[in-house]
Short mmCIF file of C-alpha atoms and ligand atoms in Angstrom, two decimals:
data_model
loop_
_atom_site.label_atom_id
_atom_site.label_comp_id
_atom_site.label_asym_id
_atom_site.label_seq_id
_atom_site.Cartn_x
_atom_site.Cartn_y
_atom_site.Cartn_z
CA MET A 1 83.02 -47.20 -10.18
CA GLU A 2 82.79 -50.79 -11.66
CA ASP A 3 86.06 -51.53 -13.63
CA LYS A 4 84.71 -54.46 -15.12
CA ARG A 5 81.47 -54.68 -16.75
CA PRO A 6 79.58 -57.95 -14.97
CA VAL A 7 78.46 -60.62 -16.73
CA TRP A 8 75.93 -63.64 -15.79
CA THR A 9 77.96 -66.07 -13.90
CA SER A 10 76.26 -69.35 -15.72
CA LYS A 11 74.04 -70.42 -18.47
CA TYR A 12 70.79 -70.68 -16.11
CA ALA A 13 71.52 -66.96 -14.27
CA PHE A 14 70.73 -65.82 -17.70
CA ILE A 15 67.87 -67.71 -18.53
CA VAL A 16 66.67 -66.95 -14.98
CA THR A 17 67.21 -63.33 -14.73
CA ALA A 18 65.83 -63.07 -18.17
CA VAL A 19 62.37 -65.49 -17.40
CA GLY A 20 62.03 -63.63 -14.28
CA SER A 21 61.91 -60.00 -16.37
CA ALA A 22 59.66 -61.53 -18.42
CA VAL A 23 56.82 -62.88 -15.77
CA GLY A 24 55.73 -60.30 -14.00
CA LEU A 25 52.29 -58.99 -12.92
CA GLY A 26 51.46 -58.66 -16.89
CA ASN A 27 51.56 -62.53 -16.50
CA ILE A 28 49.22 -62.87 -13.33
CA TRP A 29 47.43 -59.36 -12.85
CA ARG A 30 46.81 -58.23 -16.82
CA PHE A 31 46.95 -60.68 -19.00
CA PRO A 32 43.91 -62.55 -16.85
CA TYR A 33 42.22 -59.38 -16.96
CA ILE A 34 42.78 -58.41 -20.60
CA MET A 35 41.94 -61.91 -22.03
CA GLY A 36 39.10 -61.49 -19.69
CA GLN A 37 37.63 -58.49 -21.47
CA ASN A 38 38.78 -60.03 -24.99
CA GLY A 39 36.57 -63.29 -25.69
CA GLY A 40 38.96 -66.27 -23.25
CA ALA A 41 39.84 -69.02 -25.71
CA ILE A 42 39.92 -67.09 -28.60
CA PHE A 43 41.95 -64.31 -27.15
CA LEU A 44 44.73 -67.66 -25.51
CA ILE A 45 44.93 -68.97 -29.18
CA THR A 46 45.92 -66.02 -31.20
CA TYR A 47 48.02 -64.47 -27.88
CA ILE A 48 49.90 -67.93 -27.87
CA LEU A 49 50.14 -67.62 -31.87
CA LEU A 50 51.48 -63.80 -32.06
CA ILE A 51 54.11 -65.05 -28.33
CA SER A 52 55.00 -67.63 -30.84
CA THR A 53 56.03 -66.40 -34.02
CA ILE A 54 56.30 -62.61 -34.65
CA CYS A 55 57.29 -61.69 -30.76
CA PHE A 56 60.25 -64.07 -31.22
CA VAL A 57 61.73 -61.14 -33.74
CA PRO A 58 62.15 -58.40 -31.63
CA LEU A 59 62.75 -60.32 -28.40
CA MET A 60 66.23 -61.93 -30.48
CA ASN A 61 66.75 -59.08 -31.80
CA GLU A 62 67.36 -56.71 -28.37
CA LEU A 63 69.17 -59.24 -27.05
CA TYR A 64 71.35 -59.60 -29.61
CA ILE A 65 72.28 -56.31 -30.06
CA GLY A 66 73.30 -56.50 -26.06
CA LYS A 67 74.87 -59.54 -26.91
CA LEU A 68 76.78 -58.23 -29.56
CA THR A 69 77.53 -54.44 -28.55
CA LYS A 70 78.65 -55.67 -25.00
CA LYS A 71 77.08 -52.37 -23.88
CA GLU A 72 74.06 -50.72 -22.42
CA CYS A 73 71.14 -48.78 -24.21
CA VAL A 74 72.44 -46.29 -25.16
CA GLY A 75 75.80 -46.72 -25.96
CA ALA A 76 74.87 -50.26 -28.02
CA TYR A 77 72.63 -47.49 -30.07
CA GLU A 78 75.76 -45.16 -30.59
CA SER A 79 77.88 -47.77 -31.54
CA MET A 80 75.86 -48.55 -34.27
CA HIS A 81 75.73 -45.12 -35.32
CA HIS A 82 76.84 -42.15 -32.96
CA ASN A 83 73.75 -39.99 -33.58
CA LEU A 84 71.35 -43.07 -32.83
CA LYS A 85 72.58 -42.14 -28.64
CA TYR A 86 70.34 -40.11 -28.57
CA LEU A 87 67.21 -42.98 -29.76
CA GLY A 88 68.88 -45.26 -27.21
CA ALA A 89 68.73 -43.43 -25.17
CA LEU A 90 64.61 -43.99 -24.89
CA ASN A 91 64.92 -46.95 -23.97
CA PRO A 92 65.83 -46.17 -19.81
CA ILE A 93 64.09 -43.06 -20.14
CA THR A 94 61.10 -45.52 -21.46
CA GLY A 95 62.25 -47.64 -18.05
CA ILE A 96 61.69 -44.84 -15.94
CA LEU A 97 58.53 -44.01 -16.87
CA ILE A 98 57.11 -48.01 -16.60
CA ALA A 99 58.88 -48.21 -13.10
CA SER A 100 56.97 -44.99 -12.02
CA PHE A 101 52.86 -47.00 -12.44
CA TYR A 102 54.07 -50.75 -12.40
CA PHE A 103 55.86 -49.68 -8.53
CA ILE A 104 52.82 -48.44 -7.62
CA VAL A 105 51.49 -51.75 -8.05
CA GLY A 106 53.65 -53.07 -6.35
CA GLY A 107 52.66 -51.30 -3.16
CA TRP A 108 49.17 -52.25 -3.37
CA ILE A 109 50.46 -55.95 -3.17
CA ILE A 110 52.42 -55.52 -0.28
CA ASN A 111 48.88 -53.96 1.64
CA TYR A 112 47.22 -56.75 0.12
CA ILE A 113 49.50 -59.04 1.57
CA TRP A 114 49.55 -56.98 5.16
CA LYS A 115 46.18 -57.87 4.69
CA SER A 116 45.67 -61.69 4.22
CA LEU A 117 49.17 -61.37 6.90
CA THR A 118 46.79 -59.90 9.59
CA CYS A 119 43.39 -61.49 8.14
CA ALA A 120 41.85 -57.96 7.78
CA GLN A 121 38.32 -58.15 7.88
CA ILE A 122 36.72 -56.57 4.68
CA THR A 123 33.25 -56.25 3.95
CA ASN A 124 32.89 -54.78 1.05
CA TYR A 125 35.87 -54.82 -1.29
CA GLU A 126 35.10 -52.73 -4.15
CA ASN A 127 34.96 -50.25 -1.44
CA TYR A 128 38.06 -50.94 0.21
CA PHE A 129 39.62 -51.06 -2.78
CA SER A 130 39.01 -47.49 -3.98
CA GLU A 131 38.68 -45.69 -0.91
CA PHE A 132 42.45 -47.66 -0.62
CA ILE A 133 43.95 -46.34 -3.84
CA GLN A 134 42.17 -42.84 -2.87
CA ASN A 135 44.12 -42.74 0.18
CA PRO A 136 46.66 -39.94 0.21
CA ILE A 137 49.34 -41.49 2.35
CA TYR A 138 48.78 -45.08 2.58
CA PRO A 139 49.65 -46.62 -1.13
CA SER A 140 52.72 -43.39 -1.93
CA ILE A 141 54.12 -44.80 1.92
CA LEU A 142 54.04 -48.65 0.54
CA THR A 143 54.95 -47.53 -3.56
CA VAL A 144 58.12 -45.88 -2.14
CA LEU A 145 58.52 -49.49 -0.16
CA PHE A 146 58.18 -51.17 -3.20
CA ILE A 147 61.13 -48.60 -5.31
CA PHE A 148 63.34 -48.96 -2.65
CA ILE A 149 63.17 -53.20 -2.59
CA CYS A 150 63.44 -53.23 -6.22
CA VAL A 151 66.36 -50.38 -6.41
CA PHE A 152 68.19 -52.01 -3.15
CA VAL A 153 68.63 -55.91 -5.05
CA THR A 154 69.71 -53.71 -7.58
CA ALA A 155 72.10 -51.71 -5.91
CA ARG A 156 73.57 -55.28 -4.63
CA GLY A 157 74.83 -55.70 -8.80
CA ILE A 158 74.87 -58.35 -10.57
CA LYS A 159 75.51 -61.43 -9.13
CA ARG A 160 74.83 -60.68 -5.52
CA GLY A 161 71.14 -58.87 -5.96
CA ILE A 162 70.01 -59.62 -9.32
CA GLU A 163 71.10 -63.20 -9.62
CA THR A 164 70.57 -64.35 -6.60
CA ALA A 165 66.58 -62.75 -6.17
CA ASN A 166 65.63 -64.34 -9.16
CA LYS A 167 66.45 -67.53 -8.47
CA THR A 168 65.18 -67.05 -5.42
CA LEU A 169 62.02 -65.95 -6.08
CA MET A 170 61.09 -67.48 -9.19
CA PRO A 171 61.67 -70.83 -8.09
CA LEU A 172 59.28 -69.80 -5.36
CA LEU A 173 56.86 -68.39 -7.46
CA ALA A 174 56.35 -71.29 -9.66
CA VAL A 175 55.66 -73.55 -6.06
CA ILE A 176 53.45 -71.12 -5.27
CA LEU A 177 51.56 -71.02 -8.87
CA ILE A 178 51.12 -74.43 -9.03
CA PHE A 179 50.17 -74.67 -5.30
CA LEU A 180 47.25 -72.52 -6.17
CA VAL A 181 46.44 -73.82 -9.55
CA ILE A 182 45.54 -77.06 -7.42
CA VAL A 183 44.04 -75.14 -5.01
CA SER A 184 41.23 -73.23 -8.07
CA LEU A 185 40.95 -76.74 -10.02
CA ARG A 186 39.31 -78.11 -6.60
CA LEU A 187 36.71 -75.75 -6.17
CA PRO A 188 32.95 -76.36 -7.06
CA ASN A 189 32.02 -75.63 -10.81
CA ALA A 190 36.05 -74.92 -12.01
CA GLY A 191 34.72 -76.47 -15.29
CA ALA A 192 33.37 -73.52 -16.40
CA GLY A 193 36.48 -71.76 -16.45
CA LEU A 194 38.25 -73.79 -18.34
CA GLU A 195 35.69 -74.06 -21.06
CA TYR A 196 35.75 -69.83 -20.78
CA MET A 197 39.82 -70.10 -21.25
CA PHE A 198 39.84 -73.20 -23.34
CA LYS A 199 36.85 -73.38 -25.73
CA PRO A 200 37.11 -70.55 -27.92
CA ASP A 201 33.83 -68.61 -28.96
CA PHE A 202 35.17 -67.63 -32.67
CA SER A 203 32.63 -64.56 -32.91
CA LYS A 204 34.66 -62.53 -30.72
CA LEU A 205 37.64 -62.62 -33.07
CA ASN A 206 38.81 -59.39 -34.40
CA PHE A 207 40.95 -56.86 -35.17
CA HIS A 208 41.60 -55.09 -32.15
CA MET A 209 41.23 -58.48 -29.94
CA VAL A 210 44.54 -59.36 -32.44
CA LEU A 211 46.24 -55.97 -31.68
CA ALA A 212 45.38 -56.09 -27.34
CA ALA A 213 47.12 -60.14 -27.65
CA LEU A 214 49.69 -58.27 -29.68
CA GLY A 215 50.86 -55.52 -27.24
CA GLN A 216 50.12 -58.19 -24.42
CA ALA A 217 52.49 -60.69 -25.85
CA PHE A 218 55.45 -57.57 -25.79
CA PHE A 219 54.65 -56.14 -22.66
CA THR A 220 54.60 -59.58 -21.01
CA LEU A 221 57.54 -60.24 -22.83
CA SER A 222 60.27 -56.93 -21.46
CA ILE A 223 60.34 -55.97 -25.24
CA GLY A 224 61.30 -52.46 -26.27
CA MET A 225 62.89 -51.08 -23.18
CA GLY A 226 66.22 -52.50 -23.50
CA ALA A 227 65.98 -54.14 -20.14
CA LEU A 228 66.06 -57.54 -22.37
CA LEU A 229 69.46 -55.55 -24.49
CA THR A 230 70.82 -54.56 -21.22
CA TYR A 231 70.64 -58.22 -19.88
CA GLY A 232 71.89 -59.83 -23.00
CA SER A 233 74.88 -57.28 -22.94
CA TYR A 234 76.72 -59.54 -19.61
CA ILE A 235 75.94 -62.55 -21.59
CA LYS A 236 79.32 -64.10 -21.77
CA GLU A 237 80.07 -67.38 -23.83
CA ASP A 238 79.32 -67.53 -27.46
CA LYS A 239 76.55 -69.94 -27.62
CA SER A 240 73.28 -69.31 -29.33
CA LEU A 241 70.47 -67.30 -28.26
CA VAL A 242 67.92 -69.43 -29.83
CA LYS A 243 67.38 -71.80 -27.09
CA SER A 244 67.33 -69.33 -24.16
CA VAL A 245 64.87 -66.44 -26.23
CA TYR A 246 62.41 -70.42 -26.76
CA THR A 247 62.81 -70.68 -23.19
CA ILE A 248 61.46 -67.06 -22.26
CA ILE A 249 58.96 -67.20 -24.49
CA LEU A 250 57.99 -70.77 -23.50
CA SER A 251 58.28 -70.31 -19.88
CA ASP A 252 56.48 -66.55 -19.87
CA THR A 253 53.02 -68.39 -20.96
CA ALA A 254 53.27 -71.01 -19.42
CA PHE A 255 52.93 -68.90 -15.88
CA ALA A 256 50.19 -67.03 -18.03
CA ILE A 257 48.57 -70.17 -19.17
CA LEU A 258 48.57 -71.29 -15.35
CA ALA A 259 47.16 -67.83 -13.92
CA GLY A 260 44.67 -67.74 -15.90
CA ILE A 261 44.48 -71.81 -14.98
CA MET A 262 44.31 -70.37 -11.22
CA ILE A 263 42.20 -67.95 -11.66
CA PHE A 264 39.24 -68.40 -13.96
CA PRO A 265 38.16 -71.57 -12.15
CA ALA A 266 37.80 -69.66 -8.88
CA VAL A 267 36.00 -67.00 -10.61
CA PHE A 268 33.48 -69.21 -12.48
CA SER A 269 32.68 -71.40 -9.73
CA PHE A 270 31.72 -68.29 -7.47
CA ASN A 271 29.48 -66.69 -10.32
CA MET A 272 31.86 -63.47 -10.65
CA PRO A 273 32.49 -61.60 -13.99
CA PRO A 274 35.37 -62.76 -15.70
CA ASN A 275 35.38 -59.11 -17.23
CA SER A 276 35.83 -56.61 -14.72
CA GLY A 277 39.00 -55.16 -15.29
CA ALA A 278 42.22 -54.72 -13.44
CA GLY A 279 40.01 -54.89 -10.03
CA LEU A 280 40.07 -58.79 -11.46
CA VAL A 281 43.02 -59.40 -8.58
CA PHE A 282 42.26 -56.69 -6.16
CA VAL A 283 38.13 -56.64 -5.67
CA THR A 284 37.27 -60.05 -7.37
CA LEU A 285 39.89 -62.44 -5.82
CA PRO A 286 40.51 -61.01 -2.15
CA LYS A 287 36.04 -61.72 -1.95
CA ILE A 288 36.48 -65.05 -3.43
CA PHE A 289 39.44 -65.18 -1.01
CA SER A 290 36.96 -64.29 1.70
CA GLN A 291 34.92 -67.10 1.39
CA ILE A 292 37.12 -70.47 0.92
CA PRO A 293 38.60 -72.66 3.94
CA PHE A 294 42.15 -71.06 4.98
CA GLY A 295 41.25 -68.18 2.48
CA ASN A 296 43.65 -65.76 4.36
CA PHE A 297 46.39 -68.09 3.76
CA ILE A 298 45.58 -68.27 0.43
CA SER A 299 45.13 -65.02 0.09
CA PHE A 300 48.65 -64.33 1.57
CA ALA A 301 50.47 -66.85 -1.04
CA PHE A 302 48.46 -64.99 -3.78
CA PHE A 303 49.64 -61.57 -3.25
CA VAL A 304 53.13 -63.37 -2.16
CA LEU A 305 53.37 -64.42 -5.79
CA LEU A 306 52.24 -61.53 -7.13
CA PHE A 307 54.67 -59.92 -4.97
CA CYS A 308 57.89 -62.15 -6.32
CA ALA A 309 56.05 -60.87 -9.66
CA ALA A 310 56.83 -57.78 -9.58
CA VAL A 311 59.69 -57.62 -7.98
CA THR A 312 61.49 -59.57 -10.63
CA SER A 313 60.72 -57.60 -13.09
CA GLY A 314 60.89 -54.24 -11.11
CA ILE A 315 64.20 -55.40 -11.11
CA SER A 316 64.58 -55.66 -14.43
CA ILE A 317 62.67 -52.51 -15.44
CA VAL A 318 65.72 -50.20 -12.24
CA GLU A 319 68.82 -52.30 -14.40
CA GLY A 320 68.86 -50.48 -17.92
CA PRO A 321 69.28 -46.96 -16.79
CA CYS A 322 71.47 -48.15 -13.78
CA ALA A 323 73.65 -49.22 -16.64
CA THR A 324 73.47 -46.41 -18.90
CA LEU A 325 74.32 -43.85 -15.58
CA ILE A 326 77.20 -46.75 -14.34
CA GLU A 327 78.61 -47.12 -18.04
CA ARG A 328 78.23 -43.15 -19.72
CA PHE A 329 78.17 -41.37 -16.76
CA LYS A 330 80.84 -43.16 -14.56
CA MET A 331 78.73 -43.78 -11.57
CA SER A 332 79.01 -46.31 -9.01
CA ARG A 333 76.64 -48.68 -9.10
CA ILE A 334 75.48 -47.16 -5.52
CA LYS A 335 75.24 -43.83 -6.88
CA ALA A 336 73.30 -44.91 -9.74
CA CYS A 337 70.40 -46.72 -7.90
CA THR A 338 70.03 -43.43 -5.56
CA LEU A 339 69.61 -41.64 -8.08
CA ILE A 340 67.13 -43.30 -10.06
CA PHE A 341 65.77 -44.37 -6.74
CA PHE A 342 64.71 -40.28 -5.97
CA ALA A 343 64.03 -40.04 -10.03
CA ILE A 344 60.92 -43.08 -9.84
CA THR A 345 59.80 -42.11 -6.54
CA LEU A 346 59.04 -38.35 -7.72
CA LEU A 347 57.28 -39.70 -10.70
CA ALA A 348 55.58 -41.75 -8.89
CA ILE A 349 54.40 -40.25 -5.66
CA PRO A 350 51.72 -37.95 -8.02
CA ALA A 351 50.95 -41.16 -9.95
CA THR A 352 49.45 -42.25 -6.44
CA LEU A 353 47.73 -39.06 -5.52
CA SER A 354 46.04 -39.15 -9.53
CA PHE A 355 43.56 -41.79 -7.38
CA GLY A 356 42.46 -39.19 -5.40
CA LEU A 357 43.92 -36.13 -4.26
CA LEU A 358 45.61 -35.47 -7.77
CA GLY A 359 42.53 -37.02 -9.61
CA ASN A 360 41.22 -33.96 -11.53
CA ILE A 361 44.90 -32.87 -13.26
CA LYS A 362 44.11 -34.77 -16.77
CA LEU A 363 46.83 -35.56 -19.24
CA PHE A 364 44.85 -37.23 -23.03
CA ASP A 365 42.28 -37.20 -20.81
CA LYS A 366 43.18 -39.48 -18.56
CA ASN A 367 44.53 -39.92 -14.92
CA ILE A 368 48.23 -39.62 -14.32
CA PHE A 369 48.72 -42.98 -13.58
CA ASP A 370 46.50 -44.53 -16.55
CA PHE A 371 48.41 -41.52 -18.93
CA LEU A 372 52.06 -43.53 -17.95
CA ASP A 373 50.61 -46.13 -18.66
CA PHE A 374 49.62 -45.81 -21.96
CA LEU A 375 52.30 -44.00 -22.98
CA THR A 376 54.24 -46.56 -22.18
CA SER A 377 52.65 -49.61 -23.42
CA ASN A 378 51.03 -47.67 -26.13
CA VAL A 379 53.76 -46.16 -27.59
CA MET A 380 57.55 -46.54 -26.12
CA LEU A 381 57.71 -49.78 -25.89
CA PRO A 382 56.11 -50.48 -29.31
CA LEU A 383 58.20 -47.48 -30.52
CA ASN A 384 61.43 -48.29 -29.17
CA ALA A 385 60.82 -52.09 -30.64
CA LEU A 386 60.14 -50.38 -33.52
CA PHE A 387 63.49 -48.48 -34.07
CA LEU A 388 65.45 -51.28 -33.48
CA CYS A 389 64.80 -53.55 -35.82
CA LEU A 390 64.44 -50.82 -38.23
CA ILE A 391 67.63 -50.67 -37.53
CA SER A 392 68.98 -53.86 -37.07
CA GLY A 393 67.33 -55.40 -40.58
CA TRP A 394 67.74 -52.22 -42.80
CA TYR A 395 70.36 -50.21 -41.09
CA LEU A 396 73.10 -52.62 -39.61
CA LYS A 397 71.69 -55.57 -42.43
CA VAL A 398 71.45 -57.84 -39.20
CA LYS A 399 71.23 -61.81 -41.54
CA GLY A 400 69.24 -64.49 -39.78
CA ILE A 401 71.55 -66.99 -40.72
CA ASN A 402 74.06 -65.30 -37.98
CA ILE A 403 72.33 -65.94 -35.29
CA ILE A 404 69.98 -68.85 -35.96
CA GLN A 405 71.04 -72.36 -37.87
CA ASN A 406 68.16 -73.11 -39.12
CA LYS A 407 68.24 -71.20 -43.02
CA TYR A 408 64.04 -71.62 -43.17
CA MET A 409 63.22 -70.16 -39.61
CA ALA A 410 66.69 -67.48 -40.23
CA ALA A 411 65.10 -66.36 -43.68
CA LEU A 412 61.89 -66.05 -41.54
CA PHE A 413 63.51 -63.89 -38.57
CA ASP A 414 65.30 -61.71 -42.24
CA ILE A 415 61.54 -60.93 -43.48
CA GLY A 416 60.19 -60.60 -40.22
CA LEU A 417 62.77 -58.39 -38.84
CA LYS A 418 62.95 -55.89 -42.36
CA TYR A 419 58.73 -55.97 -42.55
CA ILE A 420 56.46 -58.57 -40.48
CA VAL A 421 57.51 -56.83 -37.21
CA PRO A 422 57.61 -52.96 -38.28
CA ILE A 423 54.10 -53.22 -39.52
CA ALA A 424 52.86 -55.05 -36.69
CA LEU A 425 54.45 -52.50 -34.53
CA MET A 426 53.12 -49.59 -36.14
CA SER A 427 49.25 -51.46 -36.14
CA LEU A 428 49.41 -51.58 -32.30
CA MET A 429 50.72 -48.03 -32.19
CA PHE A 430 48.08 -46.65 -35.07
CA LEU A 431 45.37 -48.29 -33.00
CA GLY A 432 46.59 -47.38 -29.24
CA LEU A 433 46.61 -43.88 -30.59
CA ASN A 434 43.38 -43.76 -31.77
N1 PFF B 501 57.07 -58.53 -18.63
C1 PFF B 501 56.85 -57.66 -17.31
C2 PFF B 501 55.45 -58.19 -17.32
O1 PFF B 501 54.97 -59.08 -17.16
O2 PFF B 501 54.88 -57.56 -15.89
C3 PFF B 501 56.65 -56.08 -17.36
C4 PFF B 501 57.81 -55.37 -18.13
C5 PFF B 501 59.43 -55.63 -17.32
C6 PFF B 501 57.88 -55.34 -19.27
C7 PFF B 501 60.59 -54.83 -17.62
C8 PFF B 501 59.10 -54.33 -19.55
C9 PFF B 501 60.66 -54.33 -19.12
F1 PFF B 501 61.11 -53.79 -19.54
#
């Protein structure tokens, strides 16, 4: 068992790991396609407005509760009231459930890295992707490999595993992203993609789109499953969290916008549809890569980029339940990680098979993969965030002024925590369930 609670070795280590958690498939895979389905620029404006205002509150709240209690999720909730530990336990459970579909996409990425590396010739990208995900064996093996990578890094501990991985992969991610943005902007007719991203069409503004932007903002900031609460509990010094929260929000938004600038000019340059949904990254982009000079190299760089983003977020998903097992059940980190590896694998395999062999198993009309995505993103993440805001705002009576020096911002924080964020989260869940 770890005798002492781990702490971040520096402020930079904390920021880079928190940004690593936030910047993930949500930014590079989910953000562009959700933006594509929701009208482009108008979605972006709404998203930026929401992420820089409403989202500040639950993000700050989660980190603050972690820093205050210095405990993993269950312990943190328990130290607020002993009966709340059951609500706290929902966080690591959500983590395991998210991992079991998120890590499948990690497995797909490994496949595409391999295909680019071996310069595989693919004639029909739609068919290739759908046949690949329906295959009963190959995606399952790659998913298990991806789970293993994330769990292995976490098992090495905070300093040697989590910090080192983030300090290495995040700069690499930034460099590759900038390189790919330059490549994309140099394509003919790239301006049309930029126009789509930055020239708003106000007729596309509607309530559904606003909630889609809010849901995306919560998901991308990793709010609502205790990953950030756990990361917050490792903060050593008594420094203000405000700057860290802004850095996380700004960096996450910058990565998402850059991902859009990397993808949309390429999509428009090749006259492809911007709203092709989840296949945008696995069908549309590979099709484009196959038609540009040095396409295999560019494709390799792109999927390595996705891989870095997925691993740094994946690690944070594993660390939440891992910390709970270590601190509540007095397990060693290795034992906790082994258990988590098997738990995620057990759930992820049926979810992988739900595109083929187990395709006829439907939960609320969805296959297992889609159901896990729906249950976690639309129900459990907002629910956990809602509980934590209500507990902080109404029961603990957390006051913004104790966290934020600026008294106007502190007052806004209090209103956000007690009223605005709970209402926004309830609307999100209500819409998600309808
Ligand atoms: N923020 C991650 C992304 O954008 O891909 C996803 C995520 C990670 C969600 C960790 C929740 C979490 F706790």
